[in-house]
mmCIF file with all atom_site columns, C-alpha atoms and ligand atoms in Angstrom:
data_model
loop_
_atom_site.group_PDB
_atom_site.id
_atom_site.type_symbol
_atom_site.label_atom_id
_atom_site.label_alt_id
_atom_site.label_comp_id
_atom_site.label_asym_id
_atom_site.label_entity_id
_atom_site.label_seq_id
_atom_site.pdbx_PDB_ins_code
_atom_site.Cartn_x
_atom_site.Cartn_y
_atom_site.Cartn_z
_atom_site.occupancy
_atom_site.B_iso_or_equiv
_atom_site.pdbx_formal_charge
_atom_site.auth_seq_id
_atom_site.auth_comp_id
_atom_site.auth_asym_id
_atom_site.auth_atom_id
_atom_site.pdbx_PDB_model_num
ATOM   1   C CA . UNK A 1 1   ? 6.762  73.214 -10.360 1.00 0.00 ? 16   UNK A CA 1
ATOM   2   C CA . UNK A 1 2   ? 9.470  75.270 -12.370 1.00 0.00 ? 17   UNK A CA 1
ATOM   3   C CA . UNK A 1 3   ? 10.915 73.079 -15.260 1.00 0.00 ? 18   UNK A CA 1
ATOM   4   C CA . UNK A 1 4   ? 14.298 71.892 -15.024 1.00 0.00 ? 19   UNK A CA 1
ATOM   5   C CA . UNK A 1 5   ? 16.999 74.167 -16.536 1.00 0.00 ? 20   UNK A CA 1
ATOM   6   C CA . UNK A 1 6   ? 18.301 73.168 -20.047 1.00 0.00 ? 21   UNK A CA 1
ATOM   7   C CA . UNK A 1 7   ? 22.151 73.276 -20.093 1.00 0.00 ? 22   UNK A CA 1
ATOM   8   C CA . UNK A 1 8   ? 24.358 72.883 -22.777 1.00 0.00 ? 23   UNK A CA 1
ATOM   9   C CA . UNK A 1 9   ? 27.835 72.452 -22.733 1.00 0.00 ? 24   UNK A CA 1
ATOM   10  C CA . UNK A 1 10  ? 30.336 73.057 -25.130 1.00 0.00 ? 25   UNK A CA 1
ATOM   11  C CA . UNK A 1 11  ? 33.816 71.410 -25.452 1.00 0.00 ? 26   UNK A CA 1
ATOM   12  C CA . UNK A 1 12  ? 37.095 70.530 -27.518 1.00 0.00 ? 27   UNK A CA 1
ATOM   13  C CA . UNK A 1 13  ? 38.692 68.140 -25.081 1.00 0.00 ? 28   UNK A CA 1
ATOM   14  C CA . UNK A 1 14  ? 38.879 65.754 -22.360 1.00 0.00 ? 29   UNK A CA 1
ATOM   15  C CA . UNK A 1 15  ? 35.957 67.185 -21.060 1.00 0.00 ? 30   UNK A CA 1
ATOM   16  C CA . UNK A 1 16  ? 36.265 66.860 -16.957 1.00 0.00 ? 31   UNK A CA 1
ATOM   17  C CA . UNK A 1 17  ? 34.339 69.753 -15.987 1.00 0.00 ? 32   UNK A CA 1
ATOM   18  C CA . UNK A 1 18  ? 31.808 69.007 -18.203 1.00 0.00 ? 33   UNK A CA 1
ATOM   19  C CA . UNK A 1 19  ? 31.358 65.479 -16.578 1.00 0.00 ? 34   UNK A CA 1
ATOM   20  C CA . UNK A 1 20  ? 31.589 67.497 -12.971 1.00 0.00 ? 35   UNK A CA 1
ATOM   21  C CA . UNK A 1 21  ? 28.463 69.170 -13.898 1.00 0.00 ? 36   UNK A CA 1
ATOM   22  C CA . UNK A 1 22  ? 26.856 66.357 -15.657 1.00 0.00 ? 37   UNK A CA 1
ATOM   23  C CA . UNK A 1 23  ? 27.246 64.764 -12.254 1.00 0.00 ? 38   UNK A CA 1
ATOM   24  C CA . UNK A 1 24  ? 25.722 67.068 -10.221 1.00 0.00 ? 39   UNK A CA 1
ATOM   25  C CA . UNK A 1 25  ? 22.673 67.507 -12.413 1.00 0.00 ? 40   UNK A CA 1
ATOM   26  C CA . UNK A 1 26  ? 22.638 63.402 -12.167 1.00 0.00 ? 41   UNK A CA 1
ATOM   27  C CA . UNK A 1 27  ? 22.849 64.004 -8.074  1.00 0.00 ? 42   UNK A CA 1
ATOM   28  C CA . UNK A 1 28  ? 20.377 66.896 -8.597  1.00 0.00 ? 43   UNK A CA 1
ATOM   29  C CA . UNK A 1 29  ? 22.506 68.922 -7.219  1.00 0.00 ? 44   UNK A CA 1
ATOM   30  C CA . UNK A 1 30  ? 21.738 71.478 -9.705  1.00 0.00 ? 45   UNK A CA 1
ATOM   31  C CA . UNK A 1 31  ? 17.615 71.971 -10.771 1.00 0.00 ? 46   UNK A CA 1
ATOM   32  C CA . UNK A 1 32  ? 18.811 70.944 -14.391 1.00 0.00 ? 47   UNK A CA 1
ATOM   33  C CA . UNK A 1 33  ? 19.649 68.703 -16.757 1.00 0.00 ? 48   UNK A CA 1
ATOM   34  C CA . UNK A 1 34  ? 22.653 68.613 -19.656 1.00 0.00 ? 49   UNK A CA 1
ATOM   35  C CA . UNK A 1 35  ? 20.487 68.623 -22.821 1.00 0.00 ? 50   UNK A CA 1
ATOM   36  C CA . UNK A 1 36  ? 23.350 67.958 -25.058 1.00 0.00 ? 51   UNK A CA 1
ATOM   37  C CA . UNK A 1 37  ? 27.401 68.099 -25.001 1.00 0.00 ? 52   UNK A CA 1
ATOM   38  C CA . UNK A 1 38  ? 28.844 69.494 -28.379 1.00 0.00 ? 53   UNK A CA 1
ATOM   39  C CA . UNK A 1 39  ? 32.546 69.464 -29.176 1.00 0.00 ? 54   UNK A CA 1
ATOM   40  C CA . UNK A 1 40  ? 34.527 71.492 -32.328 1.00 0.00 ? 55   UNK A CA 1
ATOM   41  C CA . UNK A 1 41  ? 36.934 68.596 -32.742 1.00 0.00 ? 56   UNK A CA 1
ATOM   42  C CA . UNK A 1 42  ? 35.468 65.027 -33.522 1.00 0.00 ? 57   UNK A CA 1
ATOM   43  C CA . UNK A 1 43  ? 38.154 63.300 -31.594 1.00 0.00 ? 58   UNK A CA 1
ATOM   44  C CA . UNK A 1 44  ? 37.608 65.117 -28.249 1.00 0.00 ? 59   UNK A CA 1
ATOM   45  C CA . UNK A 1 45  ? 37.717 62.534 -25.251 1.00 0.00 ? 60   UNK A CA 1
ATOM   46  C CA . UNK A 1 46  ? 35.155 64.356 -23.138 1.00 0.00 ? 61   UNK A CA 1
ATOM   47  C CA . UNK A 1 47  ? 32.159 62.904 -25.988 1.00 0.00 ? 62   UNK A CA 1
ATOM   48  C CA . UNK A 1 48  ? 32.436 59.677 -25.298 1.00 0.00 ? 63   UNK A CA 1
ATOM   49  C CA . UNK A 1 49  ? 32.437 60.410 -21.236 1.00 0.00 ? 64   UNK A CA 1
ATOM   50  C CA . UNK A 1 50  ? 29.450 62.251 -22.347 1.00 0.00 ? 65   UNK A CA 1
ATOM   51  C CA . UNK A 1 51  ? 27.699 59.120 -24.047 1.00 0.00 ? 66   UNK A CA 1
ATOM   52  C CA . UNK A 1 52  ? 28.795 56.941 -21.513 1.00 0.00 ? 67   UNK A CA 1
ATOM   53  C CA . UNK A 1 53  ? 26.294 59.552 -19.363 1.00 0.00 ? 68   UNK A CA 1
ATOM   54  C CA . UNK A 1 54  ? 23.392 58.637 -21.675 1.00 0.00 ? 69   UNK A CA 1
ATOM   55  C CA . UNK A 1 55  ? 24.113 62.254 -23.063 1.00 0.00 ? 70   UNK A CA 1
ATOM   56  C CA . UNK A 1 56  ? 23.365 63.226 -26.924 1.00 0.00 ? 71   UNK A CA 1
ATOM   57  C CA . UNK A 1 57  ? 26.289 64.620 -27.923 1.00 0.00 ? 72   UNK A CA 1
ATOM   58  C CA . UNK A 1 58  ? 27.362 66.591 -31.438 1.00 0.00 ? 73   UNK A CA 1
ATOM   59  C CA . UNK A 1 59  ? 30.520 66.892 -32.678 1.00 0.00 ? 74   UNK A CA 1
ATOM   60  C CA . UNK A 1 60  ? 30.475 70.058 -35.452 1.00 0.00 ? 75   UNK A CA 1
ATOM   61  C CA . UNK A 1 61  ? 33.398 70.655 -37.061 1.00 0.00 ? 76   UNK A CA 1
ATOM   62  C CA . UNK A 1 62  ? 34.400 74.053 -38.637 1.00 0.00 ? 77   UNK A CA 1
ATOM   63  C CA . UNK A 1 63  ? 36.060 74.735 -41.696 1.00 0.00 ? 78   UNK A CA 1
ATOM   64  C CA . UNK A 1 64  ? 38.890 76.861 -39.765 1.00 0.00 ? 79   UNK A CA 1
ATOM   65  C CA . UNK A 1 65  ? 40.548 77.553 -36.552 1.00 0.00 ? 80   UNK A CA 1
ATOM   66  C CA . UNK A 1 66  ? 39.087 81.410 -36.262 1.00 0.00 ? 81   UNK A CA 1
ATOM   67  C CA . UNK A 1 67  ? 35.667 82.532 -35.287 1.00 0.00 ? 82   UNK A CA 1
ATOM   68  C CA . UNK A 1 68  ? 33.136 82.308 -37.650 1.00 0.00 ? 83   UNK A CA 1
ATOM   69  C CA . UNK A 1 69  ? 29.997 83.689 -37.328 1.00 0.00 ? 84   UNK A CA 1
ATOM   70  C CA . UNK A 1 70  ? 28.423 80.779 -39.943 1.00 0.00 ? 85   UNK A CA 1
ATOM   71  C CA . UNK A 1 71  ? 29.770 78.278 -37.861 1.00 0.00 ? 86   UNK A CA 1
ATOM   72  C CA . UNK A 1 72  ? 28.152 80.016 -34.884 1.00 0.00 ? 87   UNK A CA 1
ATOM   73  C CA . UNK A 1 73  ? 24.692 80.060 -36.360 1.00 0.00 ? 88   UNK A CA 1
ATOM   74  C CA . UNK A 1 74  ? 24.999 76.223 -36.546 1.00 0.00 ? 89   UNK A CA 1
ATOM   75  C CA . UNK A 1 75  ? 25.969 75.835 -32.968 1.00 0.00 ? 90   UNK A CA 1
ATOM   76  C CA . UNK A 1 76  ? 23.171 78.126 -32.414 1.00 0.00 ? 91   UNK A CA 1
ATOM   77  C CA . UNK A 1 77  ? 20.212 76.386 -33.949 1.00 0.00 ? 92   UNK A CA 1
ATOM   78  C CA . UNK A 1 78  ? 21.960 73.280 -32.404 1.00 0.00 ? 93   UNK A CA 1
ATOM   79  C CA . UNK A 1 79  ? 21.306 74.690 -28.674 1.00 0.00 ? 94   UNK A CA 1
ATOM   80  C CA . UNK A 1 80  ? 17.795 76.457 -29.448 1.00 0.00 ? 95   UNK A CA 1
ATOM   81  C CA . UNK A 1 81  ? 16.439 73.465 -31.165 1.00 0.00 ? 96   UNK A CA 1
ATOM   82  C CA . UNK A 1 82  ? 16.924 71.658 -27.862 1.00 0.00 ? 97   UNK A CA 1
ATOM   83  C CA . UNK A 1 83  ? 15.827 74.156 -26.131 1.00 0.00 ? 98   UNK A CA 1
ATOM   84  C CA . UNK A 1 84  ? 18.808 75.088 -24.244 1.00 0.00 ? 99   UNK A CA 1
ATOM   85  C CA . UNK A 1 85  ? 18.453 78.380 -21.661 1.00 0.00 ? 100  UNK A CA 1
ATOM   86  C CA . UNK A 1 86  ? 22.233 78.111 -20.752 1.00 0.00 ? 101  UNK A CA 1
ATOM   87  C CA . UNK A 1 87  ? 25.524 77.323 -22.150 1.00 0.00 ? 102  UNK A CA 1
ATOM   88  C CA . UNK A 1 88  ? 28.424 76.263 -20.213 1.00 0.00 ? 103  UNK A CA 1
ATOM   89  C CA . UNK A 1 89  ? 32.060 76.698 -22.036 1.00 0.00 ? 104  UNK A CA 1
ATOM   90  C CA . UNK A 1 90  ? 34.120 73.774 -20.635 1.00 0.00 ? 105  UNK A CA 1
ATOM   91  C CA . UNK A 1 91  ? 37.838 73.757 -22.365 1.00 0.00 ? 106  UNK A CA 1
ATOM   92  C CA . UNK A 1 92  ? 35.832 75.073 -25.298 1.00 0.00 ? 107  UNK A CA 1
ATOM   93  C CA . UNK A 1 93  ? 38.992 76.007 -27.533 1.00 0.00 ? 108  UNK A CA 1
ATOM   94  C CA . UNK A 1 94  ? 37.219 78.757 -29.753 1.00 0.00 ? 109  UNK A CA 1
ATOM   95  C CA . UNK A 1 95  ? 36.346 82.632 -30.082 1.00 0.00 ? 110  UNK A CA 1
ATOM   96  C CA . UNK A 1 96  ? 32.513 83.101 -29.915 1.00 0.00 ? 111  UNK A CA 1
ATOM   97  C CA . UNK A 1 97  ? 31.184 85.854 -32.194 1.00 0.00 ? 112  UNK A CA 1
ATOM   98  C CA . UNK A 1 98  ? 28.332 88.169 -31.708 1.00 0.00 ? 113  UNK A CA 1
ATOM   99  C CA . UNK A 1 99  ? 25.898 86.172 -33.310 1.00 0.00 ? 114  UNK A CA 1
ATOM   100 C CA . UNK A 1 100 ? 26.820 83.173 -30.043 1.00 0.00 ? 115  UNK A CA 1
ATOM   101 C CA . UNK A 1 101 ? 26.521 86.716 -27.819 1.00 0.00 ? 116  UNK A CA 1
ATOM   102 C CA . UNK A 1 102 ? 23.016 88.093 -29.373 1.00 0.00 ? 117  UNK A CA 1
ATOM   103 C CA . UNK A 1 103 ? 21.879 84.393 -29.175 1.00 0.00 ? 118  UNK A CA 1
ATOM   104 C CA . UNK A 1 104 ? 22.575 83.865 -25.691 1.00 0.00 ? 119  UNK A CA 1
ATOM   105 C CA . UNK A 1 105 ? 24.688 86.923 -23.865 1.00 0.00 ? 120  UNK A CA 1
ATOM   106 C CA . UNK A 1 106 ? 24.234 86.899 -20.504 1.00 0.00 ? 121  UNK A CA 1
ATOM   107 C CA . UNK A 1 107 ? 23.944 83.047 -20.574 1.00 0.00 ? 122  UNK A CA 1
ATOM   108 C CA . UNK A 1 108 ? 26.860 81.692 -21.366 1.00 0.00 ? 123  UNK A CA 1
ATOM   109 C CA . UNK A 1 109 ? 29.582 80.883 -18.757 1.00 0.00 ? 124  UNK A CA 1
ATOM   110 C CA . UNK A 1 110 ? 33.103 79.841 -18.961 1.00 0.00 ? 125  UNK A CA 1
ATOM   111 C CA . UNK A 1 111 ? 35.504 78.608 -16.495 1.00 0.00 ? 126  UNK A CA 1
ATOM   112 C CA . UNK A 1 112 ? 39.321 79.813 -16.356 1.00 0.00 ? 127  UNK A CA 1
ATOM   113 C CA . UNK A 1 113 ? 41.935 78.014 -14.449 1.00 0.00 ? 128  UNK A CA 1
ATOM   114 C CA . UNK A 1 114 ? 43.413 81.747 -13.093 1.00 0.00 ? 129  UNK A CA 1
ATOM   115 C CA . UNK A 1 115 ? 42.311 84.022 -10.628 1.00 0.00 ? 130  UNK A CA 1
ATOM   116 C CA . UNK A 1 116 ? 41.118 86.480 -13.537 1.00 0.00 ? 131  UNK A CA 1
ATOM   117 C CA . UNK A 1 117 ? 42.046 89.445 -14.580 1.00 0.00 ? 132  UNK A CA 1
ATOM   118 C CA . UNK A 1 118 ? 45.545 87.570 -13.860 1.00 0.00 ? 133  UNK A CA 1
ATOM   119 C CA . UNK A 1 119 ? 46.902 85.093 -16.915 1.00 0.00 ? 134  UNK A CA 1
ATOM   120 C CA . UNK A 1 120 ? 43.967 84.969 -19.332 1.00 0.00 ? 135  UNK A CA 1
ATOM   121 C CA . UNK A 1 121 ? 44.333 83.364 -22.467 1.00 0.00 ? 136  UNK A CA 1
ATOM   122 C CA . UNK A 1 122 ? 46.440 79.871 -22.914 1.00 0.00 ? 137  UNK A CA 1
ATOM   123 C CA . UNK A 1 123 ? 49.097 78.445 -20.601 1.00 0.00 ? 138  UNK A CA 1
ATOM   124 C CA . UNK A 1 124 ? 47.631 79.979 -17.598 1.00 0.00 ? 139  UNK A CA 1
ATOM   125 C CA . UNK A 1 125 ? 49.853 77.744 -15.042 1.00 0.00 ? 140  UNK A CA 1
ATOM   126 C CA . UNK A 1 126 ? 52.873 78.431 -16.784 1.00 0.00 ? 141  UNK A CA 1
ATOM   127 C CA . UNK A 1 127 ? 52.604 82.051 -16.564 1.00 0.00 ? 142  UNK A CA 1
ATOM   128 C CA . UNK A 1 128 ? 51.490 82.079 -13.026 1.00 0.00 ? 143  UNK A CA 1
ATOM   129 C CA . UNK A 1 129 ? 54.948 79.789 -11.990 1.00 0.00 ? 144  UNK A CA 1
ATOM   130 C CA . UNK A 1 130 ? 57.227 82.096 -13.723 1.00 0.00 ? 145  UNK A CA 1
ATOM   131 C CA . UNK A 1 131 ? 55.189 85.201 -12.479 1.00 0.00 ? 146  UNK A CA 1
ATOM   132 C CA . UNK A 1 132 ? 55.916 84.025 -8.938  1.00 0.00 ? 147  UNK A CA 1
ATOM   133 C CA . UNK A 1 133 ? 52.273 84.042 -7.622  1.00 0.00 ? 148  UNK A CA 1
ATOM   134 C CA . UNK A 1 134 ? 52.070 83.058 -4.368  1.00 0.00 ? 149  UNK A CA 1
ATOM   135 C CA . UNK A 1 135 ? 48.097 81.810 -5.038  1.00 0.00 ? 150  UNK A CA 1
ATOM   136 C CA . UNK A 1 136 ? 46.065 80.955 -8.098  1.00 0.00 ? 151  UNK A CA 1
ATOM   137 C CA . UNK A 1 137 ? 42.926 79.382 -8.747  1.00 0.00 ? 152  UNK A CA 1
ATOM   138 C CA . UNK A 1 138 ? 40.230 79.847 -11.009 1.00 0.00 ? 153  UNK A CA 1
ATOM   139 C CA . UNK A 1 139 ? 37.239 82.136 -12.320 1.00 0.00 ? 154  UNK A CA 1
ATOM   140 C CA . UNK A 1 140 ? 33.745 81.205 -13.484 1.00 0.00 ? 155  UNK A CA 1
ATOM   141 C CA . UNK A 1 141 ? 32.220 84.095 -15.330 1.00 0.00 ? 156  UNK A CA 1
ATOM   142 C CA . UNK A 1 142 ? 30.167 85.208 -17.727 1.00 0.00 ? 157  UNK A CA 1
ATOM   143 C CA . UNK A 1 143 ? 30.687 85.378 -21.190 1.00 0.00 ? 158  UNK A CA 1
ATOM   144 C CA . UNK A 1 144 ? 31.471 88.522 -23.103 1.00 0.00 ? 159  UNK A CA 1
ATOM   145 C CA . UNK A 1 145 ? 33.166 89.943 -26.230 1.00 0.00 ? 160  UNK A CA 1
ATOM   146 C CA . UNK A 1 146 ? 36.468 89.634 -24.980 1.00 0.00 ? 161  UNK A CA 1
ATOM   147 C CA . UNK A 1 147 ? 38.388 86.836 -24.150 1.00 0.00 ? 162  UNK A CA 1
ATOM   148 C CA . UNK A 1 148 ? 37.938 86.117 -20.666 1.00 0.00 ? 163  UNK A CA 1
ATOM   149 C CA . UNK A 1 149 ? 36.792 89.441 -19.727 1.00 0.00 ? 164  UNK A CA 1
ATOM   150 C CA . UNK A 1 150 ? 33.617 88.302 -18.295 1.00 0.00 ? 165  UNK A CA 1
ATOM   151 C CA . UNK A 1 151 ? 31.943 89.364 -15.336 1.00 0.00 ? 166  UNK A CA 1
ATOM   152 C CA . UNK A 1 152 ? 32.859 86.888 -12.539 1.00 0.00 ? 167  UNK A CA 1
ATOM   153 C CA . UNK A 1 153 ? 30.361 84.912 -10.859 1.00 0.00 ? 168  UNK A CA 1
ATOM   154 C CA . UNK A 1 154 ? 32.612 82.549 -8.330  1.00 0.00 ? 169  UNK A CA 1
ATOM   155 C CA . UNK A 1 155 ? 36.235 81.835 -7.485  1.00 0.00 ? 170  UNK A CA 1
ATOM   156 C CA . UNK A 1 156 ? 38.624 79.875 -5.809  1.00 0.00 ? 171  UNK A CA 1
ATOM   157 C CA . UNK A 1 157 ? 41.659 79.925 -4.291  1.00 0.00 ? 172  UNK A CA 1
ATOM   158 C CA . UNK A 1 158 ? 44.380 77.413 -4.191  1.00 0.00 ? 173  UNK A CA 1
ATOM   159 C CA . UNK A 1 159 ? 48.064 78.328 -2.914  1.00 0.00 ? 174  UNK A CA 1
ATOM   160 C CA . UNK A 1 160 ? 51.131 77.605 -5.765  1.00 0.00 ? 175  UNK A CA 1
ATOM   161 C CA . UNK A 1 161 ? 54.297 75.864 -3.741  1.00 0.00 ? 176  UNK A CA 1
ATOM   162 C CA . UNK A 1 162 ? 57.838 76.526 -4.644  1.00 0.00 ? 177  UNK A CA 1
ATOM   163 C CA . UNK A 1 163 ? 57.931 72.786 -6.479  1.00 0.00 ? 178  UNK A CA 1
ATOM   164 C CA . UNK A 1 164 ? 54.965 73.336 -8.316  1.00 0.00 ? 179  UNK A CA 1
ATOM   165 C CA . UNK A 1 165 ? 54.997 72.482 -12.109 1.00 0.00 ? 180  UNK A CA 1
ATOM   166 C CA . UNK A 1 166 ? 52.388 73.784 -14.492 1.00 0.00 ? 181  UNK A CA 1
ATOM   167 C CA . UNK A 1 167 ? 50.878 69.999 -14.245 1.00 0.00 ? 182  UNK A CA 1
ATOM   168 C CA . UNK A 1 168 ? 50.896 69.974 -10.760 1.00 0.00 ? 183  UNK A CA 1
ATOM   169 C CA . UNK A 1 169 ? 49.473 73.515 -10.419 1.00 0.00 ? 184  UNK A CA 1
ATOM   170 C CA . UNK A 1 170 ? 46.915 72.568 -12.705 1.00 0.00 ? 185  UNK A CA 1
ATOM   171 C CA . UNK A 1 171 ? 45.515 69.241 -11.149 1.00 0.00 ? 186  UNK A CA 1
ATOM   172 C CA . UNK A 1 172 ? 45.524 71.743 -7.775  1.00 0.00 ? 187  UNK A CA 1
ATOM   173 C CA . UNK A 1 173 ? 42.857 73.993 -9.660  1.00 0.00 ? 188  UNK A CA 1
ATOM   174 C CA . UNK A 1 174 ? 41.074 72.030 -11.468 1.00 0.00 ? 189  UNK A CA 1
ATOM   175 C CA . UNK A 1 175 ? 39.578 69.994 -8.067  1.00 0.00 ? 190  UNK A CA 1
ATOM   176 C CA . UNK A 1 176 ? 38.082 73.557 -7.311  1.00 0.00 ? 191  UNK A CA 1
ATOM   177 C CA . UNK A 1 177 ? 37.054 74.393 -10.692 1.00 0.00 ? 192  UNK A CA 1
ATOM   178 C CA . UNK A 1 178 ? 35.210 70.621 -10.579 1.00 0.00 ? 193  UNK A CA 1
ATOM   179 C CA . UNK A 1 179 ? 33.757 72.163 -7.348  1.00 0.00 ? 194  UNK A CA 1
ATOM   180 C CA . UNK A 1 180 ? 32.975 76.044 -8.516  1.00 0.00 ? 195  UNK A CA 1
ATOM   181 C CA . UNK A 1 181 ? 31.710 75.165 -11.823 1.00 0.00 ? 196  UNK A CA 1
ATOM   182 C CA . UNK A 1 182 ? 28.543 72.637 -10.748 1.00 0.00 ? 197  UNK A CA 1
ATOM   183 C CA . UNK A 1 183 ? 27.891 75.509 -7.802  1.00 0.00 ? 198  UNK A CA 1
ATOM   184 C CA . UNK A 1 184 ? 28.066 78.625 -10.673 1.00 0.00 ? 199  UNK A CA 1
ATOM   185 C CA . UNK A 1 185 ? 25.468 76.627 -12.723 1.00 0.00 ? 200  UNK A CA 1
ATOM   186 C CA . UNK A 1 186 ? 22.742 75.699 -9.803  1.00 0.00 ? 201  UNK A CA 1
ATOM   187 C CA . UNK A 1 187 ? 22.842 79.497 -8.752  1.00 0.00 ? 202  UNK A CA 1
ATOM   188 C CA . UNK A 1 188 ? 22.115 80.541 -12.396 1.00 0.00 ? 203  UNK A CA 1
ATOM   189 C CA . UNK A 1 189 ? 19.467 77.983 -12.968 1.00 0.00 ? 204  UNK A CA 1
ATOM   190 C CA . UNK A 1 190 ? 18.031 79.199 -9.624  1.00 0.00 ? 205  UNK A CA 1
ATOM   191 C CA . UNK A 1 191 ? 17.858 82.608 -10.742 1.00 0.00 ? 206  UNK A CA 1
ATOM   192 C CA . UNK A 1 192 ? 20.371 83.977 -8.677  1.00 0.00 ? 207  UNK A CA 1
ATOM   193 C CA . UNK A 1 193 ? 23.095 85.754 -10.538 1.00 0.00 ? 208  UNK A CA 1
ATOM   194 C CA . UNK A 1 194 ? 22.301 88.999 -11.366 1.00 0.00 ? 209  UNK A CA 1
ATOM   195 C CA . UNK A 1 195 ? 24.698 91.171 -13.983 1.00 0.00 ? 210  UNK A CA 1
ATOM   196 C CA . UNK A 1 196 ? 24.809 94.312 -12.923 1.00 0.00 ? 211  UNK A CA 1
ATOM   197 C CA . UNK A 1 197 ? 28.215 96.190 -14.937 1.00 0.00 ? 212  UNK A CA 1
ATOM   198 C CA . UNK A 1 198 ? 31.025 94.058 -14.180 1.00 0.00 ? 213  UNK A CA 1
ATOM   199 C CA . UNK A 1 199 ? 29.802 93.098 -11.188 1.00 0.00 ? 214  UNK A CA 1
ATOM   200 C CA . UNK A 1 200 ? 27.624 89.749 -10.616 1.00 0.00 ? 215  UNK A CA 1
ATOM   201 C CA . UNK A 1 201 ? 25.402 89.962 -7.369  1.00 0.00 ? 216  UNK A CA 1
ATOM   202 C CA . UNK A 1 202 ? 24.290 86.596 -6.136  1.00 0.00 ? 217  UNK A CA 1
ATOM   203 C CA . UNK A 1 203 ? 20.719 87.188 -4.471  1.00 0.00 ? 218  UNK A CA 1
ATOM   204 C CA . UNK A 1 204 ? 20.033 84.749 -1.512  1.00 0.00 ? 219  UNK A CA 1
ATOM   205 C CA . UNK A 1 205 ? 17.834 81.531 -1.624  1.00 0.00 ? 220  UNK A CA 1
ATOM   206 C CA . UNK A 1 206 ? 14.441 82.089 -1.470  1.00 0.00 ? 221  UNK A CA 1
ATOM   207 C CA . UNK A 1 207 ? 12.800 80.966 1.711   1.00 0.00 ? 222  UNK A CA 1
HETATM 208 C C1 . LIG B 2 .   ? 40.195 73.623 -17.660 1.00 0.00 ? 1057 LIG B C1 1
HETATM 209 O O1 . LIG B 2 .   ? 41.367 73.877 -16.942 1.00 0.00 ? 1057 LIG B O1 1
HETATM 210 C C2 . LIG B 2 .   ? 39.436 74.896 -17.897 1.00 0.00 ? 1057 LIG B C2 1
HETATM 211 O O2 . LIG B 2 .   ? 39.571 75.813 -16.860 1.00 0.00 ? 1057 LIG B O2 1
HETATM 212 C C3 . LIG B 2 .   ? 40.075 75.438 -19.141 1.00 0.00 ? 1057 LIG B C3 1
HETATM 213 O O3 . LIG B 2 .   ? 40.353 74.301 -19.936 1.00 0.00 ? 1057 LIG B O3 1
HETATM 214 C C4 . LIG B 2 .   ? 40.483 73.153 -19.081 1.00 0.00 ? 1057 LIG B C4 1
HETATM 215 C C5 . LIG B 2 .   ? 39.471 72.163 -19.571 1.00 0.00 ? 1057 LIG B C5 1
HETATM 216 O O4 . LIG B 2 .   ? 39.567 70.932 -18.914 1.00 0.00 ? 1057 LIG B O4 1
HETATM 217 N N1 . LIG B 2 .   ? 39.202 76.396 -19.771 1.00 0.00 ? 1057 LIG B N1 1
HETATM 218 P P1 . LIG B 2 .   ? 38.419 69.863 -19.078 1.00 0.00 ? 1057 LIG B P1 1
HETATM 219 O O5 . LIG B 2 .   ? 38.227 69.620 -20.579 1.00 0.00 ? 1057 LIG B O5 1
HETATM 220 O O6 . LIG B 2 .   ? 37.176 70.427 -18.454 1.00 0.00 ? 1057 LIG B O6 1
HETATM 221 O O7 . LIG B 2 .   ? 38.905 68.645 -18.371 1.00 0.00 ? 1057 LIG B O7 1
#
C-alpha cells in the first residue's frame, strides 16, 4: 500500500482551515496525515487547536516582517526533516522566497478567500463590498512567485447580499473554503492535479 501523504501546514493565526484539514485527515478523508503545524508568530491561536489535535507544532519566529530567504531555509529543513511532500498555506501571513519555491514549487498550496484573479492581497471582503460583486468565494491554488498568482486548483462560489459586511461576507466563504481546502489536498495526495501552464487538470480516480 502507498504511504500516507505528509502534509504540512503553515500558519500565523487562528488557524480554522488548518483544523478543517486536520479533520479530514483524522476522518481519513484525505490518504494523509498533518506531520506538523508551524506558525511565524508565537502567539497564533491556531497552535494550540493544533496540540489539542495531538499535532507537533513549531512556532519560528523571524527577525522581520519581509521575506527572507534565511528564514526560509529554516522553515525548510523544518518540513524536509519530517519528511513533508506537501505544504498547505493556511492564513500564512508571509512572502515565500525562491529558496520555499526550489524546495517545494509545485507543492505548496494556498487558499484565498476571493474568486482569484479578483481582490488578491489583504482585505479581500472589503474590496469585494465596495466593488459591488454580486458573488465571491474563494480560490485554492498553487503556489508561485507572485502573490496569489497561482494556478488554481478548486473554487467556490458564494453570492454577496446587499447587507453584507466584510465579517459577514467572510464567515459566508470561509464554510466553503473549510470545504474546498480538505477536497484540494486529498486530490493532490492522490496524484491528481496536474500543472500544466496556468492551468491545473484534475485527472479522474483511478478505478
Ligand atoms: C482565510 O480566510 C484564508 O482564506 C486567508 O486567511 C484566512 C485564514 O483563516 N488566507 P484561518 O486562520 O484558516 O482561520
Amino acid at each position: 500500500m502507498k504511504p500516507d501523504g505528509r502534509v504540512g501546514i503553515l500558519i500565523s493565526g487562528r488557524g480554522s482551515n488548518m483544523e478543517a484539514i486536520v479533520r479530514a485527515a483524522e476522518e481519513r478523508r484525505i490518504p494523509g496525515v498533518v506531520a506538523v503545524v508551524i506558525s511565524n508568530l508565537p502567539e497564533a491561536p491556531g497552535l494550540k487547536k493544533a496540540q489539542e489535535h495531538g499535532i507537533e507544532t513549531l512556532a519560528l519566529e523571524p527577525r522581520s516582517a519581509s521575506k527572507s530567504e534565511n528564514y526560509d531555509r529554516r522553515i525548510v529543513a523544518a518540513l524536509e526533516e519530517r519528511r513533508v511532500d506537501l505544504v498547505c498555506l493556511a492564513g500564512y501571513m508571509r512572502i515565500l522566497t525562491a529558496v520555499f519555491l526550489k524546495a517545494y514549487g509545485g507543492r505548496i498550496l494556498n487558499i484565498h478567500p476571493s474568486l482569484l484573479p479578483a481582490f488578491p492581497g489583504l482585505e479581500v471582503q472589503r474590496k469585494a463590498l465596495e466593488y459591488g460583486v454580486r458573488y465571491s468565494g474563494a480560490t485554492v491554488h498553487f503556489v508561485d512567485a507572485e502573490v496569489d498568482t497561482g494556478p488554481i486548483v478548486l473554487q467556490a462560489v458564494v453570492p454577496v447580499e446587499s447587507d453584507d459586511t466584510p465579517a459577514t461576507l467572510a464567515a459566508r466563504i470561509l464554510a466553503e473554503e473549510h470545504r474546498i481546502y480538505p477536497e484540494s489536498v486529498r486530490l493532490f495526495l492522490e496524484g491528481r492535479l496536474q500543472i500544466e501552464g496556468r492551468r491545473v487538470r484534475i485527472l479522474p480516480a483511478p478505478g
